[in-house]
PDB file of C-alpha atoms in Angstrom:
ATOM      1  CA  MET A 182       1.195 -12.448  15.105  1.00 35.00           C
ATOM      2  CA  GLU A 183       4.189 -10.129  14.950  1.00 34.00           C
ATOM      3  CA  PRO A 184       4.703  -7.872  11.912  1.00 38.00           C
ATOM      4  CA  ASN A 185       8.024  -9.437  10.976  1.00 36.00           C
ATOM      5  CA  LYS A 186       6.470 -12.884  10.782  1.00 37.00           C
ATOM      6  CA  VAL A 187       4.116 -11.913   7.932  1.00 38.00           C
ATOM      7  CA  GLN A 188       4.959 -14.259   4.937  1.00 41.00           C
ATOM      8  CA  PRO A 189       3.835 -13.664   1.267  1.00 41.00           C
ATOM      9  CA  GLU A 190       1.190 -15.822  -0.382  1.00 44.00           C
ATOM     10  CA  GLY A 191       2.541 -18.928  -2.126  1.00 43.00           C
ATOM     11  CA  GLY A 192       3.741 -18.198  -5.687  1.00 47.00           C
ATOM     12  CA  LEU A 193       2.903 -14.436  -5.353  1.00 57.00           C
ATOM     13  CA  ASN A 194       6.191 -12.558  -5.665  1.00 66.00           C
ATOM     14  CA  VAL A 195       6.026  -9.471  -7.852  1.00 82.00           C
ATOM     15  CA  THR A 196       6.630  -5.740  -7.421  1.00 88.00           C
ATOM     16  CA  LEU A 197       3.511  -3.769  -6.604  1.00 90.00           C
ATOM     17  CA  THR A 198       2.507  -0.253  -5.750  1.00 93.00           C
ATOM     18  CA  ILE A 199      -0.244   0.399  -3.314  1.00 95.00           C
ATOM     19  CA  ARG A 200      -1.709   3.724  -2.339  1.00 96.00           C
ATOM     20  CA  LEU A 201      -3.228   4.507   1.037  1.00 97.00           C
ATOM     21  CA  LEU A 202      -5.408   7.541   1.956  1.00 97.00           C
ATOM     22  CA  MET A 203      -4.623   8.832   5.395  1.00 96.00           C
ATOM     23  CA  HIS A 204      -5.662  11.751   7.671  1.00 92.00           C
ATOM     24  CA  GLY A 205      -2.937  14.029   9.085  1.00 88.00           C
ATOM     25  CA  LYS A 206      -2.900  12.557  12.495  1.00 90.00           C
ATOM     26  CA  GLU A 207      -2.361   8.977  11.049  1.00 94.00           C
ATOM     27  CA  VAL A 208       0.418  10.271   8.870  1.00 93.00           C
ATOM     28  CA  GLY A 209       2.059  11.807  11.917  1.00 93.00           C
ATOM     29  CA  SER A 210       1.797   8.379  13.660  1.00 94.00           C
ATOM     30  CA  ILE A 211       3.692   6.473  11.048  1.00 94.00           C
ATOM     31  CA  ILE A 212       6.208   9.189  10.401  1.00 94.00           C
ATOM     32  CA  GLY A 213       7.160   9.323  14.127  1.00 94.00           C
ATOM     33  CA  LYS A 214       9.487  11.689  15.991  1.00 93.00           C
ATOM     34  CA  LYS A 215      12.070  13.038  13.480  1.00 91.00           C
ATOM     35  CA  GLY A 216      10.933  10.412  11.016  1.00 93.00           C
ATOM     36  CA  GLU A 217      12.294   7.518  13.135  1.00 95.00           C
ATOM     37  CA  THR A 218       9.114   5.353  12.749  1.00 96.00           C
ATOM     38  CA  VAL A 219       8.827   5.421   8.961  1.00 96.00           C
ATOM     39  CA  LYS A 220      12.590   4.967   8.671  1.00 96.00           C
ATOM     40  CA  LYS A 221      12.314   1.796  10.755  1.00 96.00           C
ATOM     41  CA  MET A 222       9.359   0.577   8.651  1.00 97.00           C
ATOM     42  CA  ARG A 223      11.287   1.038   5.448  1.00 97.00           C
ATOM     43  CA  GLU A 224      14.398  -0.715   6.689  1.00 97.00           C
ATOM     44  CA  GLU A 225      12.537  -3.737   8.323  1.00 97.00           C
ATOM     45  CA  SER A 226      10.072  -4.251   5.532  1.00 96.00           C
ATOM     46  CA  GLY A 227      12.306  -3.519   2.549  1.00 96.00           C
ATOM     47  CA  ALA A 228       9.493  -1.582   0.867  1.00 96.00           C
ATOM     48  CA  ARG A 229       9.683   2.072  -0.319  1.00 97.00           C
ATOM     49  CA  ILE A 230       7.256   4.231   1.722  1.00 97.00           C
ATOM     50  CA  ASN A 231       6.606   7.705   0.335  1.00 96.00           C
ATOM     51  CA  ILE A 232       4.206  10.267   1.776  1.00 94.00           C
ATOM     52  CA  SER A 233       2.863  13.100  -0.307  1.00 91.00           C
ATOM     53  CA  GLU A 234       3.651  16.665   0.605  1.00 83.00           C
ATOM     54  CA  GLY A 235       1.498  19.604   1.205  1.00 72.00           C
ATOM     55  CA  ASN A 236      -0.723  21.259   3.743  1.00 76.00           C
ATOM     56  CA  CYS A 237      -3.648  18.896   3.221  1.00 82.00           C
ATOM     57  CA  PRO A 238      -6.143  17.286   5.548  1.00 86.00           C
ATOM     58  CA  GLU A 239      -5.522  14.031   3.756  1.00 92.00           C
ATOM     59  CA  ARG A 240      -2.216  12.576   2.450  1.00 94.00           C
ATOM     60  CA  ILE A 241      -1.376   9.812   0.115  1.00 96.00           C
ATOM     61  CA  VAL A 242       1.046   7.119   1.328  1.00 97.00           C
ATOM     62  CA  THR A 243       2.614   5.020  -1.444  1.00 97.00           C
ATOM     63  CA  ILE A 244       4.046   1.641  -0.680  1.00 97.00           C
ATOM     64  CA  THR A 245       6.218  -0.030  -3.374  1.00 96.00           C
ATOM     65  CA  GLY A 246       8.178  -3.260  -3.475  1.00 95.00           C
ATOM     66  CA  PRO A 247       7.901  -7.048  -3.735  1.00 93.00           C
ATOM     67  CA  THR A 248       4.776  -8.495  -2.372  1.00 91.00           C
ATOM     68  CA  ASP A 249       6.497  -9.838   0.782  1.00 92.00           C
ATOM     69  CA  ALA A 250       7.825  -6.414   1.583  1.00 94.00           C
ATOM     70  CA  ILE A 251       4.416  -4.783   0.915  1.00 93.00           C
ATOM     71  CA  PHE A 252       2.730  -7.160   3.402  1.00 94.00           C
ATOM     72  CA  LYS A 253       5.431  -6.505   6.076  1.00 95.00           C
ATOM     73  CA  ALA A 254       4.927  -2.857   5.637  1.00 96.00           C
ATOM     74  CA  PHE A 255       1.158  -3.086   5.956  1.00 95.00           C
ATOM     75  CA  ALA A 256       1.566  -5.238   8.975  1.00 96.00           C
ATOM     76  CA  MET A 257       3.759  -2.687  10.677  1.00 97.00           C
ATOM     77  CA  ILE A 258       1.307   0.141   9.887  1.00 97.00           C
ATOM     78  CA  ALA A 259      -1.587  -1.909  11.193  1.00 97.00           C
ATOM     79  CA  TYR A 260       0.086  -2.792  14.411  1.00 97.00           C
ATOM     80  CA  LYS A 261       1.226   0.940  14.875  1.00 97.00           C
ATOM     81  CA  PHE A 262      -2.388   2.014  14.521  1.00 96.00           C
ATOM     82  CA  GLU A 263      -3.610  -0.612  16.954  1.00 96.00           C
ATOM     83  CA  GLU A 264      -1.009   0.663  19.394  1.00 94.00           C
ATOM     84  CA  ASP A 265      -2.299   4.236  18.974  1.00 94.00           C
ATOM     85  CA  ILE A 266      -5.811   2.971  19.633  1.00 93.00           C
ATOM     86  CA  ILE A 267      -4.779   1.280  22.862  1.00 91.00           C
ATOM     87  CA  ASN A 268      -2.873   4.307  24.077  1.00 90.00           C
ATOM     88  CA  SER A 269      -5.871   6.617  23.351  1.00 88.00           C
ATOM     89  CA  MET A 270      -8.211   4.319  25.323  1.00 86.00           C
ATOM     90  CA  SER A 271      -5.982   4.659  28.475  1.00 83.00           C
ATOM     91  CA  ASN A 272      -7.499   8.075  29.007  1.00 77.00           C
ATOM     92  CA  SER A 273     -10.909   7.234  27.776  1.00 74.00           C
ATOM     93  CA  PRO A 274     -13.918   5.687  29.540  1.00 78.00           C
ATOM     94  CA  ALA A 275     -14.697   3.448  26.419  1.00 73.00           C
ATOM     95  CA  THR A 276     -14.539  -0.273  27.213  1.00 76.00           C
ATOM     96  CA  SER A 277     -14.609  -1.809  23.723  1.00 84.00           C
ATOM     97  CA  LYS A 278     -11.672  -1.317  21.360  1.00 87.00           C
ATOM     98  CA  PRO A 279     -12.471   0.156  17.963  1.00 92.00           C
ATOM     99  CA  PRO A 280     -11.052  -1.683  14.958  1.00 95.00           C
ATOM    100  CA  VAL A 281      -8.023  -0.673  12.998  1.00 96.00           C
ATOM    101  CA  THR A 282      -9.020   0.968   9.781  1.00 97.00           C
ATOM    102  CA  LEU A 283      -6.979   1.497   6.532  1.00 97.00           C
ATOM    103  CA  ARG A 284      -8.140   3.089   3.252  1.00 97.00           C
ATOM    104  CA  LEU A 285      -6.763   1.913   0.001  1.00 97.00           C
ATOM    105  CA  VAL A 286      -6.896   3.920  -3.194  1.00 97.00           C
ATOM    106  CA  VAL A 287      -7.750   1.758  -6.190  1.00 96.00           C
ATOM    107  CA  PRO A 288      -8.504   2.469  -9.727  1.00 96.00           C
ATOM    108  CA  ALA A 289     -12.290   2.342 -10.341  1.00 96.00           C
ATOM    109  CA  SER A 290     -11.843   0.026 -13.279  1.00 95.00           C
ATOM    110  CA  GLN A 291     -10.639  -2.686 -10.938  1.00 95.00           C
ATOM    111  CA  CYS A 292     -13.370  -2.338  -8.275  1.00 96.00           C
ATOM    112  CA  GLY A 293     -15.849  -4.599 -10.175  1.00 95.00           C
ATOM    113  CA  SER A 294     -13.337  -7.458  -9.930  1.00 95.00           C
ATOM    114  CA  LEU A 295     -12.818  -6.652  -6.231  1.00 95.00           C
ATOM    115  CA  ILE A 296     -16.637  -6.803  -5.554  1.00 96.00           C
ATOM    116  CA  GLY A 297     -17.327  -9.757  -7.867  1.00 95.00           C
ATOM    117  CA  LYS A 298     -20.620 -10.865  -9.503  1.00 94.00           C
ATOM    118  CA  GLY A 299     -23.524 -10.023  -7.161  1.00 95.00           C
ATOM    119  CA  GLY A 300     -20.870  -9.065  -4.404  1.00 96.00           C
ATOM    120  CA  SER A 301     -19.549 -12.635  -4.241  1.00 96.00           C
ATOM    121  CA  LYS A 302     -15.904 -11.766  -4.197  1.00 96.00           C
ATOM    122  CA  ILE A 303     -16.037  -9.134  -1.468  1.00 97.00           C
ATOM    123  CA  LYS A 304     -18.402 -11.406   0.540  1.00 97.00           C
ATOM    124  CA  GLU A 305     -15.787 -14.123   0.301  1.00 96.00           C
ATOM    125  CA  MET A 306     -13.009 -11.831   1.583  1.00 97.00           C
ATOM    126  CA  ARG A 307     -15.067 -10.773   4.528  1.00 97.00           C
ATOM    127  CA  GLU A 308     -15.859 -14.188   5.638  1.00 97.00           C
ATOM    128  CA  SER A 309     -12.354 -15.704   5.105  1.00 97.00           C
ATOM    129  CA  THR A 310     -10.506 -12.888   6.749  1.00 96.00           C
ATOM    130  CA  GLY A 311     -12.790 -11.630   9.387  1.00 96.00           C
ATOM    131  CA  ALA A 312     -12.200  -7.979   8.145  1.00 97.00           C
ATOM    132  CA  GLN A 313     -14.897  -5.510   7.040  1.00 97.00           C
ATOM    133  CA  VAL A 314     -14.354  -4.299   3.455  1.00 97.00           C
ATOM    134  CA  GLN A 315     -16.217  -1.466   1.794  1.00 96.00           C
ATOM    135  CA  VAL A 316     -15.774  -0.092  -1.637  1.00 97.00           C
ATOM    136  CA  ALA A 317     -16.971   3.457  -2.124  1.00 96.00           C
ATOM    137  CA  GLY A 318     -19.641   4.005  -4.658  1.00 93.00           C
ATOM    138  CA  ASP A 319     -18.320   7.346  -5.866  1.00 95.00           C
ATOM    139  CA  MET A 320     -14.861   8.105  -7.312  1.00 96.00           C
ATOM    140  CA  LEU A 321     -12.536  10.366  -5.303  1.00 96.00           C
ATOM    141  CA  PRO A 322     -12.692  13.985  -6.520  1.00 94.00           C
ATOM    142  CA  ASN A 323     -10.996  14.838  -9.879  1.00 94.00           C
ATOM    143  CA  SER A 324      -9.751  11.208 -10.263  1.00 96.00           C
ATOM    144  CA  THR A 325     -10.735   7.692 -11.584  1.00 96.00           C
ATOM    145  CA  GLU A 326      -9.951   6.043  -8.322  1.00 97.00           C
ATOM    146  CA  ARG A 327     -12.120   4.833  -5.361  1.00 97.00           C
ATOM    147  CA  ALA A 328     -11.514   4.331  -1.723  1.00 97.00           C
ATOM    148  CA  VAL A 329     -11.503   0.790  -0.334  1.00 98.00           C
ATOM    149  CA  THR A 330     -11.917   0.761   3.416  1.00 98.00           C
ATOM    150  CA  ILE A 331     -10.682  -2.267   5.401  1.00 98.00           C
ATOM    151  CA  SER A 332     -11.449  -2.422   9.181  1.00 97.00           C
ATOM    152  CA  GLY A 333     -10.631  -5.264  11.628  1.00 97.00           C
ATOM    153  CA  THR A 334      -7.729  -6.580  13.576  1.00 96.00           C
ATOM    154  CA  PRO A 335      -4.147  -6.220  12.279  1.00 96.00           C
ATOM    155  CA  GLU A 336      -4.101  -9.844  11.387  1.00 96.00           C
ATOM    156  CA  ALA A 337      -7.404  -9.676   9.549  1.00 97.00           C
ATOM    157  CA  ILE A 338      -6.304  -6.565   7.636  1.00 96.00           C
ATOM    158  CA  ILE A 339      -3.084  -8.168   6.570  1.00 95.00           C
ATOM    159  CA  GLN A 340      -4.858 -11.278   5.262  1.00 96.00           C
ATOM    160  CA  CYS A 341      -7.462  -9.113   3.456  1.00 96.00           C
ATOM    161  CA  VAL A 342      -4.704  -7.009   1.746  1.00 95.00           C
ATOM    162  CA  LYS A 343      -3.131 -10.217   0.478  1.00 94.00           C
ATOM    163  CA  GLN A 344      -6.436 -11.185  -1.190  1.00 95.00           C
ATOM    164  CA  ILE A 345      -6.926  -7.814  -2.643  1.00 95.00           C
ATOM    165  CA  CYS A 346      -3.398  -7.956  -4.209  1.00 92.00           C
ATOM    166  CA  VAL A 347      -4.237 -11.188  -5.764  1.00 92.00           C
ATOM    167  CA  VAL A 348      -7.471  -9.761  -7.330  1.00 93.00           C
ATOM    168  CA  MET A 349      -5.718  -6.632  -8.518  1.00 91.00           C
ATOM    169  CA  LEU A 350      -2.968  -8.595 -10.153  1.00 91.00           C
ATOM    170  CA  GLU A 351      -5.432 -10.909 -11.991  1.00 92.00           C
ATOM    171  CA  SER A 352      -7.421  -7.878 -13.150  1.00 92.00           C
ATOM    172  CA  PRO A 353      -5.147  -5.064 -14.198  1.00 91.00           C
ATOM    173  CA  PRO A 354      -6.666  -1.481 -14.627  1.00 91.00           C
ATOM    174  CA  LYS A 355      -8.355  -0.640 -17.904  1.00 92.00           C
ATOM    175  CA  GLY A 356      -7.364   2.477 -19.690  1.00 91.00           C
ATOM    176  CA  ALA A 357      -5.621   5.534 -18.072  1.00 92.00           C
ATOM    177  CA  THR A 358      -5.918   6.109 -14.385  1.00 93.00           C
ATOM    178  CA  ILE A 359      -6.231   9.657 -13.091  1.00 95.00           C
ATOM    179  CA  PRO A 360      -4.730   9.523  -9.679  1.00 95.00           C
ATOM    180  CA  TYR A 361      -6.408  11.284  -6.622  1.00 95.00           C
ATOM    181  CA  ARG A 362      -4.555  14.204  -5.193  1.00 92.00           C
ATOM    182  CA  PRO A 363      -5.916  15.624  -1.969  1.00 90.00           C
ATOM    183  CA  LYS A 364      -6.487  19.414  -2.101  1.00 84.00           C
ATOM    184  CA  PRO A 365      -4.915  21.839   0.458  1.00 79.00           C
ATOM    185  CA  ALA A 366      -7.270  23.013   3.123  1.00 68.00           C
ATOM    186  CA  SER A 367      -8.975  26.260   2.270  1.00 65.00           C
ATOM    187  CA  THR A 368      -8.036  29.084   4.601  1.00 64.00           C
ATOM    188  CA  PRO A 369     -10.271  32.044   5.239  1.00 65.00           C
ATOM    189  CA  VAL A 370      -9.035  35.438   4.172  1.00 67.00           C
ATOM    190  CA  ILE A 371      -9.826  38.838   5.750  1.00 71.00           C
ATOM    191  CA  PHE A 372      -8.780  42.367   4.686  1.00 67.00           C
ATOM    192  CA  SER A 373      -7.774  45.184   7.122  1.00 70.00           C
ATOM    193  CA  GLY A 374      -6.056  48.435   6.543  1.00 66.00           C
ATOM    194  CA  GLY A 375      -5.280  47.474   2.911  1.00 65.00           C
ATOM    195  CA  GLN A 376      -3.548  44.196   3.933  1.00 68.00           C
ATOM    196  CA  ALA A 377      -4.822  40.672   3.450  1.00 67.00           C
ATOM    197  CA  TYR A 378      -4.610  38.178   6.299  1.00 68.00           C
ATOM    198  CA  THR A 379      -5.165  34.374   6.516  1.00 65.00           C
ATOM    199  CA  ILE A 380      -6.717  32.920   9.624  1.00 64.00           C
ATOM    200  CA  GLN A 381      -4.623  30.253  11.303  1.00 58.00           C
ATOM    201  CA  GLY A 382      -6.049  29.086  14.611  1.00 57.00           C
ATOM    202  CA  GLN A 383      -6.347  32.205  16.801  1.00 60.00           C
ATOM    203  CA  TYR A 384      -3.961  34.326  14.751  1.00 62.00           C
ATOM    204  CA  ALA A 385      -4.102  36.434  11.592  1.00 63.00           C
ATOM    205  CA  ILE A 386      -1.163  35.897   9.351  1.00 64.00           C
ATOM    206  CA  PRO A 387      -0.293  38.464   6.669  1.00 66.00           C
ATOM    207  CA  HIS A 388      -1.144  37.026   3.225  1.00 60.00           C
ATOM    208  CA  PRO A 389       1.162  37.093   0.115  1.00 59.00           C
ATOM    209  CA  ASP A 390       1.379  40.522  -1.579  1.00 58.00           C
ATOM    210  CA  GLN A 391      -0.524  39.564  -4.704  1.00 53.00           C
ATOM    211  CA  LEU A 392      -3.955  39.200  -2.990  1.00 55.00           C
ATOM    212  CA  THR A 393      -3.245  42.434  -0.992  1.00 54.00           C
ATOM    213  CA  LYS A 394      -2.370  44.257  -4.216  1.00 58.00           C
ATOM    214  CA  LEU A 395      -5.507  43.086  -5.851  1.00 58.00           C
ATOM    215  CA  HIS A 396      -7.642  44.203  -2.928  1.00 57.00           C
ATOM    216  CA  GLN A 397      -6.074  47.670  -2.866  1.00 60.00           C
ATOM    217  CA  LEU A 398      -6.491  48.162  -6.636  1.00 61.00           C
ATOM    218  CA  ALA A 399     -10.061  47.013  -6.528  1.00 62.00           C
ATOM    219  CA  MET A 400     -10.843  49.540  -3.615  1.00 62.00           C
ATOM    220  CA  GLN A 401      -9.532  52.365  -5.846  1.00 62.00           C
ATOM    221  CA  GLN A 402     -12.129  51.756  -8.483  1.00 58.00           C
ATOM    222  CA  THR A 403     -15.380  53.655  -8.934  1.00 51.00           C
ATOM    223  CA  PRO A 404     -18.651  51.867  -7.947  1.00 55.00           C
ATOM    224  CA  PHE A 405     -20.934  50.696 -10.802  1.00 51.00           C
ATOM    225  CA  THR A 406     -22.825  53.552 -12.627  1.00 51.00           C
ATOM    226  CA  PRO A 407     -26.400  53.718 -11.246  1.00 51.00           C
ATOM    227  CA  LEU A 408     -29.215  52.804 -13.719  1.00 51.00           C
ATOM    228  CA  GLY A 409     -30.135  55.749 -16.024  1.00 51.00           C
ATOM    229  CA  GLN A 410     -26.795  57.575 -15.604  1.00 52.00           C
ATOM    230  CA  THR A 411     -24.262  57.787 -18.543  1.00 52.00           C
ATOM    231  CA  THR A 412     -21.469  59.002 -16.298  1.00 49.00           C
ATOM    232  CA  PRO A 413     -19.967  57.545 -12.989  1.00 48.00           C
ATOM    233  CA  ALA A 414     -21.738  58.548  -9.765  1.00 46.00           C
ATOM    234  CA  PHE A 415     -18.410  59.527  -8.262  1.00 45.00           C
ATOM    235  CA  PRO A 416     -15.394  61.154  -9.794  1.00 47.00           C
ATOM    236  CA  GLY A 417     -11.839  59.806  -9.417  1.00 47.00           C
ATOM    237  CA  SER A 418     -11.884  56.755 -11.692  1.00 45.00           C
ATOM    238  CA  SER A 419      -9.104  56.628 -14.163  1.00 45.00           C
ATOM    239  CA  LEU A 420      -8.429  54.465 -17.170  1.00 45.00           C
ATOM    240  CA  ARG A 421      -4.927  53.831 -15.952  1.00 47.00           C
ATOM    241  CA  GLU A 422      -6.229  52.237 -12.772  1.00 45.00           C
ATOM    242  CA  ASP A 423      -8.621  50.063 -14.669  1.00 47.00           C
ATOM    243  CA  HIS A 424      -5.786  48.855 -16.792  1.00 50.00           C
ATOM    244  CA  GLU A 425      -3.737  47.997 -13.650  1.00 48.00           C
ATOM    245  CA  VAL A 426      -6.495  45.782 -12.310  1.00 44.00           C
ATOM    246  CA  MET A 427      -6.822  43.936 -15.667  1.00 48.00           C
ATOM    247  CA  ASP A 428      -3.082  43.489 -16.011  1.00 51.00           C
ATOM    248  CA  PHE A 429      -2.805  42.108 -12.576  1.00 46.00           C
ATOM    249  CA  LEU A 430      -5.598  39.614 -13.195  1.00 45.00           C
ATOM    250  CA  GLU A 431      -4.073  38.584 -16.536  1.00 48.00           C
ATOM    251  CA  GLU A 432      -0.630  37.971 -14.746  1.00 49.00           C
ATOM    252  CA  ASP A 433      -2.405  35.875 -11.948  1.00 47.00           C
ATOM    253  CA  ALA A 434      -4.239  33.768 -14.655  1.00 46.00           C
ATOM    254  CA  PHE A 435      -0.849  33.252 -16.411  1.00 45.00           C
ATOM    255  CA  ASP A 436       0.581  32.012 -13.044  1.00 45.00           C
ATOM    256  CA  GLU A 437      -2.241  29.617 -12.616  1.00 43.00           C
ATOM    257  CA  LYS A 438      -1.592  28.297 -16.109  1.00 44.00           C
ATOM    258  CA  LEU A 439       1.942  27.588 -15.165  1.00 43.00           C
ATOM    259  CA  LEU A 440       0.845  25.705 -12.115  1.00 44.00           C
ATOM    260  CA  ASP A 441      -1.552  23.631 -14.231  1.00 45.00           C
ATOM    261  CA  GLU A 442       1.280  22.734 -16.570  1.00 46.00           C
ATOM    262  CA  ASP A 443       3.493  21.726 -13.545  1.00 45.00           C
ATOM    263  CA  ASP A 444       0.687  19.492 -12.458  1.00 48.00           C
ATOM    264  CA  ASP A 445       0.494  17.834 -15.860  1.00 47.00           C
ATOM    265  CA  GLU A 446       4.190  17.155 -15.799  1.00 45.00           C
ATOM    266  CA  GLU A 447       3.844  15.575 -12.368  1.00 45.00           C
ATOM    267  CA  TYR A 448       0.902  13.420 -13.568  1.00 44.00           C
ATOM    268  CA  ASP A 449       3.052  12.267 -16.545  1.00 48.00           C
ATOM    269  CA  THR A 450       5.527  10.727 -14.048  1.00 44.00           C
ATOM    270  CA  HIS A 451       2.685   8.820 -12.381  1.00 45.00           C
ATOM    271  CA  LYS A 452       1.553   7.370 -15.857  1.00 45.00           C
ATOM    272  CA  GLY A 453       4.998   5.868 -16.087  1.00 45.00           C
ATOM    273  CA  GLN A 454       4.396   3.671 -13.138  1.00 45.00           C
ATOM    274  CA  THR A 455       3.842  -0.156 -13.679  1.00 43.00           C
ATOM    275  CA  ASP A 456       1.910  -2.650 -11.628  1.00 46.00           C
ATOM    276  CA  LYS A 457       0.130   0.203  -9.948  1.00 45.00           C
ATOM    277  CA  LEU A 458      -3.021  -0.499  -7.917  1.00 44.00           C
TER     278      LEU A 458
END
């Protein structure tokens, strides 16, 4: 079945927002060279496809539109991933083709309806579509969402997504949803010659001046006074230098507070979304 032949379920024609969790390599595949692949997906499916920014190991892909557009977009993504698997096998001794896998991000309050009483609903979806469906037991970090993993052929995945959409529409999320936001990858930092560097691959890249300044100020300070002494063990400490360190730390804390406020404003925009899975 070709992606452009995917049809909506009878009577199901509303606007939805579905979020996918993808690794960097998967995101690169659907973006394509100079963004050509994702542009084609947007044009042919009619869905809005947005990819979260940032230097993160994981990215959020948001698909919004009428149900028929959503299903076409999912079909194109699933077939693209299958194509990637086939291409990777051409240089591999593996004989069996691994399944296509997609991860949805779903509000935890809707997962009970997705699983069903005694697991009846999720079992029905597995049997009727042939896809493997797994709902994570734990919520994603700092959120009220869970990952729902779907594996199988592109055709099975598409049918499974249709059934999941029906369940989600019948059982809207309860209460406020805190969306999952992947965190940037932590980068090791080293100090040399009074300069801070971050390690990127085989190279040391000079770090922003703030961290270098903090390191330099800290190195100027006198070590802790040994037990039993009432005066510093080494001369040279000054009250002015102590204030410089404290002033810098206070400025840094203020910068973090501003970042938190920006995050809150960004989250407020998410709260305004409707029909969000």
